[in-house]
Every structure is written in structure tokens, then in C-alpha cells.
Amino acid sequence: MKRSISAILLTAIFLMGAAFPAAASDIHVVLDGRELSFEQPPVIVNDRTMVPMRAIFEALGADVTWDEEDRSAAGVKMGVFVQFTIDKQEMIKNSIQIPLDAAAMLINGY
């Protein structure tokens, strides 16, 4: 009896942990040897690390825009254009559609 209760509790704990995003302190993004900080920390959603595009693109020196009507974010640097649209599982790079493992999403407005 104790074994089955222990197994049920362990299963429940495992499933609860899988349902919640990883804590922000668990994820570190380093660019050119410098750790980036974010207004909305990166999170893991369905085994994919989601990071705020604006912070990374601006750290790379790209110009970033947000189109509220299309719900899309775009970045441009040195003639390279990339665009992500919220809830779409693809991105555009210089007019070429590229599939993504996970759709772009807003997390707390970021």
C-alpha cells in the first residue's frame, strides 16, 4: 500500500513540475561573453526555451519594430530582415518562410 501511494505521489510531483515553466534563474543567455538581462525572463514552455526577441536583437545591434495590428515583431541588421508573428510556427527571413519548433508567443506582454 505504501509503495502505491509513494508511486502516485512521485508521479503527481513529476507531472506538476512538467506543467510549469522553469524558473527564470535557471536560464542564462550569454552573448559575446556577457550575460543578458531581460524585463521578461526567459522561460521553458513545452521543452522549448522562449526568450524575448527584442532584448536579444537589440544586443546584437539590430533595429526592432512591433506591429500591433499584425502582432508581429521584426528585426533588421545589415540587410537581413527577420519577422516573427505571434501564434505562428514560422518566421520570415528575407522573404523566405522558415518553420519553427514552437510558435512565437507573448508572455506577460513580451
mmCIF file of N, CA and C in Angstrom:
data_model
loop_
_atom_site.group_PDB
_atom_site.id
_atom_site.type_symbol
_atom_site.label_atom_id
_atom_site.label_comp_id
_atom_site.label_asym_id
_atom_site.label_seq_id
_atom_site.Cartn_x
_atom_site.Cartn_y
_atom_site.Cartn_z
ATOM 1 N N MET A 1 0.821 -1.195 0.000
ATOM 2 C CA MET A 1 0.000 0.000 0.000
ATOM 3 C C MET A 1 0.864 1.258 0.000
ATOM 4 N N LYS A 2 1.912 1.262 0.858
ATOM 5 C CA LYS A 2 2.799 2.418 0.929
ATOM 6 C C LYS A 2 3.504 2.649 -0.410
ATOM 7 N N ARG A 3 3.846 1.542 -1.075
ATOM 8 C CA ARG A 3 4.528 1.644 -2.372
ATOM 9 C C ARG A 3 3.649 2.330 -3.403
ATOM 10 N N SER A 4 2.378 1.956 -3.476
ATOM 11 C CA SER A 4 1.494 2.549 -4.481
ATOM 12 C C SER A 4 1.228 4.020 -4.176
ATOM 13 N N ILE A 5 1.124 4.378 -2.898
ATOM 14 C CA ILE A 5 0.937 5.791 -2.543
ATOM 15 C C ILE A 5 2.193 6.579 -2.906
ATOM 16 N N SER A 6 3.362 6.022 -2.625
ATOM 17 C CA SER A 6 4.612 6.695 -2.983
ATOM 18 C C SER A 6 4.717 6.874 -4.491
ATOM 19 N N ALA A 7 4.353 5.857 -5.238
ATOM 20 C CA ALA A 7 4.413 5.944 -6.699
ATOM 21 C C ALA A 7 3.454 7.003 -7.210
ATOM 22 N N ILE A 8 2.270 7.079 -6.649
ATOM 23 C CA ILE A 8 1.288 8.088 -7.072
ATOM 24 C C ILE A 8 1.804 9.487 -6.751
ATOM 25 N N LEU A 9 2.354 9.658 -5.541
ATOM 26 C CA LEU A 9 2.885 10.975 -5.170
ATOM 27 C C LEU A 9 4.048 11.388 -6.071
ATOM 28 N N LEU A 10 4.963 10.481 -6.355
ATOM 29 C CA LEU A 10 6.091 10.798 -7.244
ATOM 30 C C LEU A 10 5.601 11.156 -8.642
ATOM 31 N N THR A 11 4.629 10.426 -9.141
ATOM 32 C CA THR A 11 4.071 10.730 -10.456
ATOM 33 C C THR A 11 3.425 12.104 -10.462
ATOM 34 N N ALA A 12 2.662 12.419 -9.421
ATOM 35 C CA ALA A 12 1.998 13.725 -9.331
ATOM 36 C C ALA A 12 3.020 14.853 -9.279
ATOM 37 N N ILE A 13 4.066 14.670 -8.494
ATOM 38 C CA ILE A 13 5.109 15.699 -8.396
ATOM 39 C C ILE A 13 5.789 15.898 -9.744
ATOM 40 N N PHE A 14 6.094 14.802 -10.428
ATOM 41 C CA PHE A 14 6.720 14.898 -11.747
ATOM 42 C C PHE A 14 5.817 15.636 -12.728
ATOM 43 N N LEU A 15 4.546 15.292 -12.756
ATOM 44 C CA LEU A 15 3.614 15.933 -13.697
ATOM 45 C C LEU A 15 3.421 17.410 -13.381
ATOM 46 N N MET A 16 3.384 17.770 -12.105
ATOM 47 C CA MET A 16 3.245 19.176 -11.742
ATOM 48 C C MET A 16 4.467 19.963 -12.178
ATOM 49 N N GLY A 17 5.641 19.402 -12.020
ATOM 50 C CA GLY A 17 6.860 20.083 -12.439
ATOM 51 C C GLY A 17 6.911 20.277 -13.932
ATOM 52 N N ALA A 18 6.393 19.344 -14.703
ATOM 53 C CA ALA A 18 6.404 19.457 -16.159
ATOM 54 C C ALA A 18 5.402 20.484 -16.653
ATOM 55 N N ALA A 19 4.403 20.809 -15.857
ATOM 56 C CA ALA A 19 3.350 21.715 -16.297
ATOM 57 C C ALA A 19 3.735 23.180 -16.125
ATOM 58 N N PHE A 20 4.715 23.475 -15.293
ATOM 59 C CA PHE A 20 5.078 24.853 -15.020
ATOM 60 C C PHE A 20 6.386 25.213 -15.712
ATOM 61 N N PRO A 21 6.503 26.474 -16.198
ATOM 62 C CA PRO A 21 7.758 26.888 -16.819
ATOM 63 C C PRO A 21 8.907 26.870 -15.817
ATOM 64 N N ALA A 22 10.101 26.725 -16.328
ATOM 65 C CA ALA A 22 11.290 26.754 -15.465
ATOM 66 C C ALA A 22 11.447 28.142 -14.868
ATOM 67 N N ALA A 23 11.986 28.205 -13.694
ATOM 68 C CA ALA A 23 12.226 29.488 -13.046
ATOM 69 C C ALA A 23 13.237 30.286 -13.846
ATOM 70 N N ALA A 24 13.069 31.595 -13.845
ATOM 71 C CA ALA A 24 13.928 32.467 -14.639
ATOM 72 C C ALA A 24 15.392 32.320 -14.266
ATOM 73 N N SER A 25 15.681 32.076 -12.994
ATOM 74 C CA SER A 25 17.080 31.980 -12.573
ATOM 75 C C SER A 25 17.771 30.747 -13.142
ATOM 76 N N ASP A 26 16.991 29.818 -13.682
ATOM 77 C CA ASP A 26 17.568 28.609 -14.256
ATOM 78 C C ASP A 26 18.119 28.834 -15.659
ATOM 79 N N ILE A 27 17.722 29.917 -16.316
ATOM 80 C CA ILE A 27 18.086 30.145 -17.715
ATOM 81 C C ILE A 27 18.994 31.373 -17.808
ATOM 82 N N HIS A 28 20.155 31.183 -18.423
ATOM 83 C CA HIS A 28 21.100 32.282 -18.612
ATOM 84 C C HIS A 28 21.413 32.394 -20.099
ATOM 85 N N VAL A 29 21.330 33.610 -20.628
ATOM 86 C CA VAL A 29 21.647 33.854 -22.033
ATOM 87 C C VAL A 29 22.919 34.689 -22.073
ATOM 88 N N VAL A 30 23.932 34.176 -22.762
ATOM 89 C CA VAL A 30 25.220 34.853 -22.835
ATOM 90 C C VAL A 30 25.501 35.201 -24.295
ATOM 91 N N LEU A 31 25.849 36.450 -24.554
ATOM 92 C CA LEU A 31 26.176 36.924 -25.894
ATOM 93 C C LEU A 31 27.537 37.602 -25.839
ATOM 94 N N ASP A 32 28.480 37.114 -26.611
ATOM 95 C CA ASP A 32 29.841 37.656 -26.631
ATOM 96 C C ASP A 32 30.433 37.731 -25.224
ATOM 97 N N GLY A 33 30.191 36.689 -24.428
ATOM 98 C CA GLY A 33 30.759 36.620 -23.092
ATOM 99 C C GLY A 33 30.036 37.444 -22.046
ATOM 100 N N ARG A 34 28.937 38.089 -22.415
ATOM 101 C CA ARG A 34 28.195 38.947 -21.476
ATOM 102 C C ARG A 34 26.804 38.372 -21.275
ATOM 103 N N GLU A 35 26.419 38.169 -20.015
ATOM 104 C CA GLU A 35 25.087 37.646 -19.725
ATOM 105 C C GLU A 35 24.050 38.756 -19.930
ATOM 106 N N LEU A 36 23.015 38.440 -20.703
ATOM 107 C CA LEU A 36 21.953 39.409 -20.968
ATOM 108 C C LEU A 36 20.918 39.367 -19.854
ATOM 109 N N SER A 37 20.312 40.520 -19.592
ATOM 110 C CA SER A 37 19.202 40.572 -18.640
ATOM 111 C C SER A 37 17.948 40.953 -19.413
ATOM 112 N N PHE A 38 16.801 40.546 -18.904
ATOM 113 C CA PHE A 38 15.540 40.720 -19.610
ATOM 114 C C PHE A 38 14.477 41.275 -18.677
ATOM 115 N N GLU A 39 13.586 42.124 -19.228
ATOM 116 C CA GLU A 39 12.437 42.574 -18.443
ATOM 117 C C GLU A 39 11.521 41.389 -18.173
ATOM 118 N N GLN A 40 11.305 40.548 -19.183
ATOM 119 C CA GLN A 40 10.575 39.286 -19.039
ATOM 120 C C GLN A 40 11.616 38.184 -19.148
ATOM 121 N N PRO A 41 11.934 37.527 -18.049
ATOM 122 C CA PRO A 41 12.965 36.481 -18.101
ATOM 123 C C PRO A 41 12.576 35.339 -19.043
ATOM 124 N N PRO A 42 13.568 34.683 -19.624
ATOM 125 C CA PRO A 42 13.288 33.510 -20.465
ATOM 126 C C PRO A 42 12.585 32.425 -19.651
ATOM 127 N N VAL A 43 11.758 31.655 -20.333
ATOM 128 C CA VAL A 43 11.057 30.543 -19.698
ATOM 129 C C VAL A 43 11.097 29.336 -20.627
ATOM 130 N N ILE A 44 10.883 28.175 -20.065
ATOM 131 C CA ILE A 44 10.775 26.966 -20.873
ATOM 132 C C ILE A 44 9.304 26.605 -20.970
ATOM 133 N N VAL A 45 8.814 26.490 -22.198
ATOM 134 C CA VAL A 45 7.429 26.130 -22.464
ATOM 135 C C VAL A 45 7.438 24.917 -23.383
ATOM 136 N N ASN A 46 6.857 23.826 -22.944
ATOM 137 C CA ASN A 46 6.818 22.595 -23.747
ATOM 138 C C ASN A 46 8.208 22.210 -24.269
ATOM 139 N N ASP A 47 9.183 22.209 -23.389
ATOM 140 C CA ASP A 47 10.563 21.818 -23.712
ATOM 141 C C ASP A 47 11.265 22.755 -24.689
ATOM 142 N N ARG A 48 10.770 23.973 -24.873
ATOM 143 C CA ARG A 48 11.407 24.967 -25.734
ATOM 144 C C ARG A 48 11.701 26.205 -24.903
ATOM 145 N N THR A 49 12.909 26.727 -25.014
ATOM 146 C CA THR A 49 13.273 27.936 -24.289
ATOM 147 C C THR A 49 12.792 29.147 -25.071
ATOM 148 N N MET A 50 11.931 29.939 -24.434
ATOM 149 C CA MET A 50 11.373 31.127 -25.063
ATOM 150 C C MET A 50 12.093 32.348 -24.482
ATOM 151 N N VAL A 51 12.686 33.141 -25.350
ATOM 152 C CA VAL A 51 13.417 34.332 -24.924
ATOM 153 C C VAL A 51 12.834 35.550 -25.631
ATOM 154 N N PRO A 52 12.876 36.711 -24.977
ATOM 155 C CA PRO A 52 12.369 37.926 -25.620
ATOM 156 C C PRO A 52 13.232 38.318 -26.816
ATOM 157 N N MET A 53 12.612 38.386 -27.968
ATOM 158 C CA MET A 53 13.318 38.708 -29.208
ATOM 159 C C MET A 53 13.966 40.091 -29.147
ATOM 160 N N ARG A 54 13.216 41.101 -28.681
ATOM 161 C CA ARG A 54 13.728 42.475 -28.697
ATOM 162 C C ARG A 54 15.066 42.586 -27.970
ATOM 163 N N ALA A 55 15.160 42.042 -26.777
ATOM 164 C CA ALA A 55 16.384 42.176 -25.984
ATOM 165 C C ALA A 55 17.584 41.559 -26.697
ATOM 166 N N ILE A 56 17.388 40.386 -27.289
ATOM 167 C CA ILE A 56 18.500 39.720 -27.977
ATOM 168 C C ILE A 56 18.868 40.467 -29.252
ATOM 169 N N PHE A 57 17.880 40.844 -30.044
ATOM 170 C CA PHE A 57 18.165 41.549 -31.300
ATOM 171 C C PHE A 57 18.817 42.902 -31.043
ATOM 172 N N GLU A 58 18.344 43.634 -30.031
ATOM 173 C CA GLU A 58 18.969 44.922 -29.724
ATOM 174 C C GLU A 58 20.395 44.725 -29.223
ATOM 175 N N ALA A 59 20.643 43.663 -28.458
ATOM 176 C CA ALA A 59 22.010 43.367 -28.009
ATOM 177 C C ALA A 59 22.918 43.051 -29.196
ATOM 178 N N LEU A 60 22.332 42.532 -30.277
ATOM 179 C CA LEU A 60 23.095 42.246 -31.499
ATOM 180 C C LEU A 60 23.239 43.494 -32.383
ATOM 181 N N GLY A 61 22.590 44.607 -31.985
ATOM 182 C CA GLY A 61 22.683 45.838 -32.758
ATOM 183 C C GLY A 61 21.640 45.966 -33.850
ATOM 184 N N ALA A 62 20.594 45.154 -33.812
ATOM 185 C CA ALA A 62 19.539 45.219 -34.830
ATOM 186 C C ALA A 62 18.492 46.262 -34.439
ATOM 187 N N ASP A 63 17.823 46.808 -35.440
ATOM 188 C CA ASP A 63 16.666 47.678 -35.219
ATOM 189 C C ASP A 63 15.446 46.776 -35.108
ATOM 190 N N VAL A 64 14.626 47.002 -34.086
ATOM 191 C CA VAL A 64 13.476 46.142 -33.826
ATOM 192 C C VAL A 64 12.196 46.961 -33.854
ATOM 193 N N THR A 65 11.154 46.397 -34.494
ATOM 194 C CA THR A 65 9.846 47.057 -34.528
ATOM 195 C C THR A 65 8.767 46.055 -34.131
ATOM 196 N N TRP A 66 7.646 46.583 -33.645
ATOM 197 C CA TRP A 66 6.486 45.779 -33.275
ATOM 198 C C TRP A 66 5.286 46.314 -34.038
ATOM 199 N N ASP A 67 4.559 45.455 -34.714
ATOM 200 C CA ASP A 67 3.339 45.817 -35.440
ATOM 201 C C ASP A 67 2.154 45.255 -34.663
ATOM 202 N N GLU A 68 1.449 46.119 -33.948
ATOM 203 C CA GLU A 68 0.338 45.696 -33.101
ATOM 204 C C GLU A 68 -0.789 45.070 -33.917
ATOM 205 N N GLU A 69 -1.047 45.634 -35.092
ATOM 206 C CA GLU A 69 -2.144 45.130 -35.927
ATOM 207 C C GLU A 69 -1.887 43.684 -36.377
ATOM 208 N N ASP A 70 -0.677 43.402 -36.849
ATOM 209 C CA ASP A 70 -0.320 42.049 -37.304
ATOM 210 C C ASP A 70 0.161 41.156 -36.164
ATOM 211 N N ARG A 71 0.429 41.779 -35.014
ATOM 212 C CA ARG A 71 1.029 41.071 -33.880
ATOM 213 C C ARG A 71 2.326 40.388 -34.308
ATOM 214 N N SER A 72 3.195 41.191 -34.917
ATOM 215 C CA SER A 72 4.472 40.660 -35.380
ATOM 216 C C SER A 72 5.616 41.566 -34.941
ATOM 217 N N ALA A 73 6.773 40.947 -34.741
ATOM 218 C CA ALA A 73 7.995 41.667 -34.396
ATOM 219 C C ALA A 73 8.993 41.428 -35.520
ATOM 220 N N ALA A 74 9.716 42.493 -35.862
ATOM 221 C CA ALA A 74 10.700 42.381 -36.936
ATOM 222 C C ALA A 74 12.016 42.975 -36.475
ATOM 223 N N GLY A 75 13.085 42.403 -36.995
ATOM 224 C CA GLY A 75 14.418 42.912 -36.720
ATOM 225 C C GLY A 75 15.194 43.035 -38.018
ATOM 226 N N VAL A 76 15.985 44.109 -38.118
ATOM 227 C CA VAL A 76 16.770 44.355 -39.325
ATOM 228 C C VAL A 76 18.184 44.733 -38.915
ATOM 229 N N LYS A 77 19.155 44.088 -39.567
ATOM 230 C CA LYS A 77 20.555 44.442 -39.360
ATOM 231 C C LYS A 77 21.334 44.048 -40.602
ATOM 232 N N MET A 78 22.108 44.984 -41.119
ATOM 233 C CA MET A 78 22.994 44.747 -42.260
ATOM 234 C C MET A 78 22.266 44.050 -43.417
ATOM 235 N N GLY A 79 21.060 44.511 -43.724
ATOM 236 C CA GLY A 79 20.317 43.972 -44.856
ATOM 237 C C GLY A 79 19.606 42.659 -44.599
ATOM 238 N N VAL A 80 19.693 42.143 -43.391
ATOM 239 C CA VAL A 80 18.981 40.907 -43.055
ATOM 240 C C VAL A 80 17.716 41.287 -42.290
ATOM 241 N N PHE A 81 16.569 40.819 -42.787
ATOM 242 C CA PHE A 81 15.267 41.107 -42.199
ATOM 243 C C PHE A 81 14.684 39.807 -41.660
ATOM 244 N N VAL A 82 14.270 39.814 -40.397
ATOM 245 C CA VAL A 82 13.586 38.654 -39.829
ATOM 246 C C VAL A 82 12.293 39.126 -39.171
ATOM 247 N N GLN A 83 11.273 38.276 -39.256
ATOM 248 C CA GLN A 83 9.975 38.628 -38.688
ATOM 249 C C GLN A 83 9.350 37.408 -38.026
ATOM 250 N N PHE A 84 8.808 37.626 -36.834
ATOM 251 C CA PHE A 84 8.084 36.602 -36.092
ATOM 252 C C PHE A 84 6.671 37.109 -35.859
ATOM 253 N N THR A 85 5.675 36.272 -36.106
ATOM 254 C CA THR A 85 4.287 36.633 -35.856
ATOM 255 C C THR A 85 3.766 35.764 -34.723
ATOM 256 N N ILE A 86 3.113 36.400 -33.765
ATOM 257 C CA ILE A 86 2.604 35.695 -32.597
ATOM 258 C C ILE A 86 1.648 34.585 -33.029
ATOM 259 N N ASP A 87 1.808 33.432 -32.430
ATOM 260 C CA ASP A 87 0.997 32.225 -32.651
ATOM 261 C C ASP A 87 1.249 31.549 -34.000
ATOM 262 N N LYS A 88 2.267 31.978 -34.739
ATOM 263 C CA LYS A 88 2.631 31.301 -35.984
ATOM 264 C C LYS A 88 3.901 30.495 -35.746
ATOM 265 N N GLN A 89 3.919 29.300 -36.284
ATOM 266 C CA GLN A 89 5.054 28.406 -36.089
ATOM 267 C C GLN A 89 6.015 28.509 -37.270
ATOM 268 N N GLU A 90 6.256 29.743 -37.686
ATOM 269 C CA GLU A 90 7.228 30.007 -38.748
ATOM 270 C C GLU A 90 7.745 31.426 -38.577
ATOM 271 N N MET A 91 8.881 31.689 -39.163
ATOM 272 C CA MET A 91 9.445 33.035 -39.201
ATOM 273 C C MET A 91 9.764 33.359 -40.649
ATOM 274 N N ILE A 92 10.001 34.614 -40.916
ATOM 275 C CA ILE A 92 10.386 35.038 -42.264
ATOM 276 C C ILE A 92 11.773 35.642 -42.171
ATOM 277 N N LYS A 93 12.653 35.198 -43.046
ATOM 278 C CA LYS A 93 13.991 35.772 -43.152
ATOM 279 C C LYS A 93 14.186 36.161 -44.608
ATOM 280 N N ASN A 94 14.272 37.467 -44.847
ATOM 281 C CA ASN A 94 14.452 37.988 -46.211
ATOM 282 C C ASN A 94 13.484 37.322 -47.196
ATOM 283 N N SER A 95 12.194 37.332 -46.873
ATOM 284 C CA SER A 95 11.104 36.820 -47.728
ATOM 285 C C SER A 95 11.016 35.297 -47.787
ATOM 286 N N ILE A 96 11.846 34.585 -47.041
ATOM 287 C CA ILE A 96 11.800 33.119 -47.042
ATOM 288 C C ILE A 96 11.152 32.654 -45.741
ATOM 289 N N GLN A 97 10.126 31.815 -45.840
ATOM 290 C CA GLN A 97 9.470 31.271 -44.659
ATOM 291 C C GLN A 97 10.291 30.104 -44.106
ATOM 292 N N ILE A 98 10.525 30.136 -42.806
ATOM 293 C CA ILE A 98 11.313 29.108 -42.138
ATOM 294 C C ILE A 98 10.481 28.539 -40.997
ATOM 295 N N PRO A 99 10.269 27.212 -40.983
ATOM 296 C CA PRO A 99 9.474 26.620 -39.895
ATOM 297 C C PRO A 99 10.211 26.696 -38.561
ATOM 298 N N LEU A 100 9.433 26.842 -37.488
ATOM 299 C CA LEU A 100 9.966 26.878 -36.127
ATOM 300 C C LEU A 100 9.449 25.680 -35.343
ATOM 301 N N ASP A 101 10.194 25.238 -34.344
ATOM 302 C CA ASP A 101 9.753 24.154 -33.469
ATOM 303 C C ASP A 101 8.554 24.571 -32.623
ATOM 304 N N ALA A 102 8.480 25.853 -32.306
ATOM 305 C CA ALA A 102 7.401 26.370 -31.459
ATOM 306 C C ALA A 102 6.973 27.729 -32.010
ATOM 307 N N ALA A 103 5.696 28.011 -31.881
ATOM 308 C CA ALA A 103 5.157 29.289 -32.352
ATOM 309 C C ALA A 103 5.654 30.419 -31.457
ATOM 310 N N ALA A 104 5.837 31.591 -32.060
ATOM 311 C CA ALA A 104 6.158 32.781 -31.287
ATOM 312 C C ALA A 104 4.978 33.067 -30.351
ATOM 313 N N MET A 105 5.275 33.582 -29.164
ATOM 314 C CA MET A 105 4.192 33.850 -28.220
ATOM 315 C C MET A 105 4.514 35.071 -27.385
ATOM 316 N N LEU A 106 3.477 35.638 -26.820
ATOM 317 C CA LEU A 106 3.633 36.719 -25.852
ATOM 318 C C LEU A 106 3.543 36.118 -24.462
ATOM 319 N N ILE A 107 4.488 36.505 -23.611
ATOM 320 C CA ILE A 107 4.476 36.078 -22.214
ATOM 321 C C ILE A 107 4.549 37.345 -21.392
ATOM 322 N N ASN A 108 3.482 37.626 -20.650
ATOM 323 C CA ASN A 108 3.382 38.864 -19.861
ATOM 324 C C ASN A 108 3.619 40.099 -20.724
ATOM 325 N N GLY A 109 3.129 40.060 -21.951
ATOM 326 C CA GLY A 109 3.240 41.209 -22.843
ATOM 327 C C GLY A 109 4.560 41.313 -23.580
ATOM 328 N N TYR A 110 5.453 40.352 -23.404
ATOM 329 C CA TYR A 110 6.756 40.359 -24.070
ATOM 330 C C TYR A 110 6.856 39.197 -25.036
#
